[in-house]
C-alpha positions as a printed NumPy array, in Angstrom:
array([[ -0.064,   0.009,  -0.133],
       [  2.882,   2.2  ,   0.685],
       [  3.982,   2.104,  -3.035],
       [  0.297,   2.888,  -4.348],
       [ -0.859,  -0.594,  -4.732],
       [ -4.521,  -1.334,  -4.367],
       [ -4.932,  -4.571,  -1.827],
       [ -7.891,  -6.444,  -1.515],
       [ -8.648,  -9.29 ,   0.8  ],
       [-10.643, -12.446,   0.59 ],
       [-11.921, -14.332,   3.337],
       [-14.879, -15.156,   5.311],
       [-14.958, -12.336,   7.443],
       [-15.132, -14.407,  10.72 ],
       [-11.482, -13.592,  12.571],
       [-10.838, -10.312,  13.407],
       [-12.764,  -8.609,  10.545],
       [-11.921,  -5.276,  11.772],
       [ -7.971,  -5.633,  10.878],
       [ -6.834,  -3.568,   8.109],
       [ -9.794,  -1.331,   7.645],
       [ -8.304,   0.618,   4.89 ],
       [ -8.451,  -2.129,   2.512],
       [-10.996,  -3.63 ,   0.418],
       [-12.756,  -6.631,   2.058],
       [-14.566,  -9.502,  -0.146],
       [-16.422, -12.062,   1.928],
       [-16.823, -15.873,   0.798],
       [-15.466, -19.291,   1.286],
       [-12.342, -20.732,  -0.549],
       [-14.666, -23.799,  -0.706],
       [-17.045, -23.257,  -3.58 ],
       [-19.52 , -25.594,  -2.026],
       [-20.042, -23.566,   1.1  ],
       [-22.116, -20.614,   1.722],
       [-21.431, -17.747,  -1.132],
       [-18.185, -19.74 ,  -2.328],
       [-16.126, -17.494,  -4.761],
       [-18.93 , -15.435,  -6.132],
       [-17.212, -12.461,  -4.759],
       [-14.208, -12.974,  -7.014],
       [-16.449, -13.076, -10.041],
       [-15.73 , -10.437, -12.636],
       [-12.989,  -8.919, -10.893],
       [ -9.426,  -8.331, -12.277],
       [ -6.045,  -8.358, -10.363],
       [ -2.657,  -7.936, -11.278],
       [ -1.286, -10.53 ,  -8.765],
       [ -2.902, -12.695,  -6.088],
       [ -1.208, -14.278,  -2.97 ],
       [ -2.746, -17.32 ,  -1.746],
       [ -1.806, -18.073,   1.584],
       [ -4.924, -20.725,   2.62 ],
       [ -4.674, -23.45 ,  -0.075],
       [ -4.7  , -26.974,   1.641],
       [ -6.947, -28.932,  -0.832],
       [ -6.294, -29.347,  -4.237],
       [-10.188, -29.129,  -5.234],
       [-10.343, -25.756,  -3.404],
       [ -7.222, -24.057,  -4.974],
       [ -8.119, -25.503,  -8.371],
       [-11.663, -24.008,  -8.242],
       [-10.458, -20.403,  -7.531],
       [ -7.203, -20.428,  -9.322],
       [ -9.56 , -21.46 , -12.648],
       [-12.054, -18.915, -11.852],
       [ -9.184, -16.174, -11.395],
       [ -6.91 , -17.521, -14.296],
       [ -8.568, -15.28 , -16.976],
       [ -8.222, -12.302, -14.716],
       [ -4.849, -12.491, -13.026],
       [ -1.454, -12.076, -14.265],
       [  0.381, -13.589, -11.582],
       [ -0.269, -16.117,  -8.785],
       [  1.793, -16.794,  -5.641],
       [  0.803, -20.052,  -3.734],
       [  2.178, -19.974,  -0.179],
       [  3.128, -23.76 ,   0.024],
       [  5.194, -25.681,   2.563],
       [  8.519, -27.321,   3.031],
       [  6.372, -30.254,   3.833],
       [  5.885, -30.792,   0.01 ],
       [  9.188, -32.643,   0.156],
       [  9.065, -36.302,   0.158],
       [ 12.541, -36.523,   2.413],
       [ 12.964, -33.714,   4.775],
       [ 16.247, -35.619,   5.981],
       [ 18.182, -34.086,   3.208],
       [ 19.489, -30.633,   3.518],
       [ 19.726, -28.02 ,   0.881],
       [ 16.559, -28.917,  -0.95 ],
       [ 15.329, -27.009,  -3.881],
       [ 12.264, -27.   ,  -6.188],
       [ 13.839, -29.914,  -8.42 ],
       [ 13.732, -32.305,  -5.122],
       [ 10.886, -34.927,  -5.14 ],
       [  7.651, -33.945,  -3.371],
       [  5.328, -36.221,  -1.347],
       [  2.761, -38.266,  -2.851],
       [ -0.398, -39.639,  -1.692],
       [ -2.136, -42.592,  -3.099],
       [ -5.749, -41.193,  -2.975],
       [ -5.327, -37.591,  -4.9  ],
       [ -8.781, -37.   ,  -3.957],
       [ -8.399, -37.31 ,  -0.12 ],
       [ -9.066, -34.16 ,   1.487],
       [ -7.574, -35.407,   5.007],
       [ -5.18 , -32.576,   5.528],
       [ -3.954, -33.688,   8.968],
       [ -2.986, -36.915,   7.494],
       [ -1.694, -36.006,   3.78 ],
       [ -0.643, -32.231,   4.415],
       [  2.677, -32.222,   2.585],
       [  1.16 , -34.323,  -0.296],
       [ -2.177, -31.971,  -0.651],
       [  0.161, -28.89 ,  -0.698],
       [  2.069, -30.326,  -3.405],
       [ -1.381, -31.16 ,  -5.323],
       [ -2.392, -27.949,  -4.476],
       [  0.838, -26.467,  -6.051],
       [  0.263, -28.54 ,  -9.135],
       [ -3.544, -27.525,  -9.396],
       [ -2.501, -23.706,  -9.415],
       [  0.147, -24.388, -12.044],
       [ -2.385, -26.33 , -14.434],
       [ -4.797, -23.284, -14.18 ],
       [ -2.353, -20.711, -14.896],
       [  0.597, -22.42 , -16.481],
       [  3.859, -20.168, -16.23 ],
       [  1.922, -17.894, -14.054],
       [  2.172, -19.526, -10.671],
       [  5.336, -18.988,  -7.926],
       [  5.194, -21.542,  -5.194],
       [  6.661, -20.396,  -1.97 ],
       [  7.925, -23.247,   0.26 ],
       [  8.425, -21.794,   3.65 ],
       [  9.36 , -23.7  ,   6.852],
       [  7.571, -22.261,   9.771],
       [  5.949, -19.175,   9.39 ],
       [  5.361, -17.649,  12.926],
       [  4.076, -14.695,  14.956],
       [  1.212, -13.161,  17.171],
       [ -1.865, -15.27 ,  16.975],
       [ -0.057, -18.62 ,  15.829],
       [ -1.978, -21.19 ,  17.956],
       [  0.462, -23.863,  16.96 ],
       [  3.154, -22.979,  19.587],
       [  6.058, -24.659,  16.942],
       [  8.081, -21.828,  17.408],
       [  7.101, -19.9  ,  20.582],
       [  7.489, -22.885,  22.941],
       [ 11.441, -22.796,  22.442],
       [ 12.225, -19.266,  23.359],
       [  9.835, -19.487,  25.985],
       [ 11.782, -22.461,  27.3  ],
       [ 14.791, -21.12 ,  27.113],
       [ 13.739, -17.936,  28.609],
       [ 13.   , -20.063,  32.03 ],
       [ 16.665, -21.136,  32.004],
       [ 18.219, -24.3  ,  33.047],
       [ 19.051, -27.178,  30.997],
       [ 17.077, -27.865,  27.72 ],
       [ 16.995, -30.858,  25.696],
       [ 16.7  , -30.011,  22.069],
       [ 16.654, -31.975,  18.869],
       [ 19.425, -31.973,  16.503],
       [ 23.181, -31.335,  17.381],
       [ 23.254, -27.794,  17.994],
       [ 24.477, -26.899,  14.208],
       [ 21.198, -28.108,  12.355],
       [ 19.966, -25.424,  10.371],
       [ 16.548, -23.616,  11.171],
       [ 14.97 , -20.999,   9.279],
       [ 11.6  , -19.465,  10.456],
       [  9.566, -16.378,   9.089],
       [  8.124, -13.89 ,  11.34 ],
       [  4.649, -12.972,  10.006],
       [  4.893,  -9.421,  11.004]])
């Protein structure tokens, strides 16, 4: 916004709807089978989309196909969990991704990484050559309910001996959402 870009948010409008009062907000649901679904996006045009909440390929496919004629660029925030073998360091976009036997499953808890990989593929199929997949590790910050990161600084701050994974030189990278 500070560079003059117009920002539009699309979400269900249920969690902290008062945030970002100076941006346009469209209300709907990523799942086209729920509520008003993607109707608020119909007939609109954007230069770029940043998709931060795709977990199920069917849902990503629906929004990407709807937006494809009206969007120049699509950034999909995926996950480092897409990689089949996370024990290797230095993975890049050429590394093998996880798969799932039933590509129609929507069990995100059980098949998170493989479903994220399928979401990447669904977006690319809808917008060939216009999709950028970001595969971050931990994205943390205020309101992150997972406690995947905050546990460690809080535990270390308490002092005393701390049993931690790895050998002390293992790489760790996280993104502060702020």
